């Protein structure tokens, strides 16, 4: 997916994966997500946004087909 937020969601999911067995309710999930969100670097978001030009060009080159992104 080209949308950078999809990559952030994947990162959040990866960060809470180890705690998944201990998440029993929405409060536990909220706490885990807040902790994971704090662990995501601003640099990651910057790199994702900076890569948008290359992502769009790759889609154009692939004529809407799959890309490495």
Tab-separated table of C-alpha atoms in Angstrom:
chain	number	residue	atom	x	y	z
A	1	UNK	CA	0.000	0.000	0.000
A	2	UNK	CA	1.319	3.436	-0.854
A	3	UNK	CA	-0.249	5.190	2.103
A	4	UNK	CA	2.483	5.790	4.725
A	5	UNK	CA	-0.007	5.265	7.558
A	6	UNK	CA	-0.326	1.612	6.525
A	7	UNK	CA	3.359	1.165	7.314
A	8	UNK	CA	2.925	2.900	10.658
A	9	UNK	CA	0.025	0.536	11.489
A	10	UNK	CA	2.226	-2.438	10.611
A	11	UNK	CA	4.986	-1.076	12.834
A	12	UNK	CA	2.525	-0.617	15.717
A	13	UNK	CA	1.264	-4.163	15.258
A	14	UNK	CA	4.810	-5.512	15.300
A	15	UNK	CA	5.652	-3.557	18.439
A	16	UNK	CA	2.671	-4.892	20.408
A	17	UNK	CA	2.918	-8.469	19.099
A	18	UNK	CA	4.890	-9.673	22.143
A	19	UNK	CA	2.268	-8.194	24.491
A	20	UNK	CA	-0.736	-9.563	22.588
A	21	UNK	CA	-1.260	-12.427	25.069
A	22	UNK	CA	-1.516	-9.885	27.905
A	23	UNK	CA	-4.045	-7.633	26.175
A	24	UNK	CA	-7.385	-8.612	27.667
A	25	UNK	CA	-9.497	-5.496	27.168
A	26	UNK	CA	-9.610	-2.134	25.436
A	27	UNK	CA	-7.699	-0.407	28.228
A	28	UNK	CA	-4.820	-2.883	27.861
A	29	UNK	CA	-4.861	-2.374	24.099
A	30	UNK	CA	-4.904	1.392	24.477
A	31	UNK	CA	-1.925	1.281	26.854
A	32	UNK	CA	0.020	-1.045	24.543
A	33	UNK	CA	-0.665	1.133	21.507
A	34	UNK	CA	0.295	4.313	23.330
A	35	UNK	CA	3.568	2.757	24.438
A	36	UNK	CA	4.263	1.463	20.919
A	37	UNK	CA	3.374	4.832	19.394
A	38	UNK	CA	5.966	6.468	21.633
A	39	UNK	CA	8.564	3.985	20.391
A	40	UNK	CA	8.081	4.925	16.737
A	41	UNK	CA	10.702	7.408	15.692
A	42	UNK	CA	9.913	10.641	13.912
A	43	UNK	CA	12.665	9.575	11.518
A	44	UNK	CA	10.534	6.631	10.350
A	45	UNK	CA	7.619	8.932	9.556
A	46	UNK	CA	9.965	11.358	7.791
A	47	UNK	CA	11.434	8.557	5.671
A	48	UNK	CA	7.990	7.266	4.718
A	49	UNK	CA	6.823	10.700	3.645
A	50	UNK	CA	10.078	11.370	1.803
A	51	UNK	CA	9.648	8.120	-0.124
A	52	UNK	CA	6.258	9.119	-1.557
A	53	UNK	CA	7.709	10.481	-4.796
A	54	UNK	CA	9.542	7.225	-5.460
A	55	UNK	CA	6.447	5.225	-4.515
A	56	UNK	CA	4.237	7.140	-6.912
A	57	UNK	CA	6.795	6.885	-9.722
A	58	UNK	CA	7.053	3.133	-9.152
A	59	UNK	CA	3.276	2.757	-9.484
A	60	UNK	CA	3.301	4.806	-12.689
A	61	UNK	CA	6.151	2.745	-14.085
A	62	UNK	CA	4.338	-0.478	-13.143
A	63	UNK	CA	1.146	0.924	-14.729
A	64	UNK	CA	-0.717	0.354	-11.484
A	65	UNK	CA	0.714	-3.092	-10.945
A	66	UNK	CA	2.737	-4.360	-7.982
A	67	UNK	CA	5.823	-2.499	-6.824
A	68	UNK	CA	8.473	-3.151	-4.202
A	69	UNK	CA	6.515	-0.900	-1.888
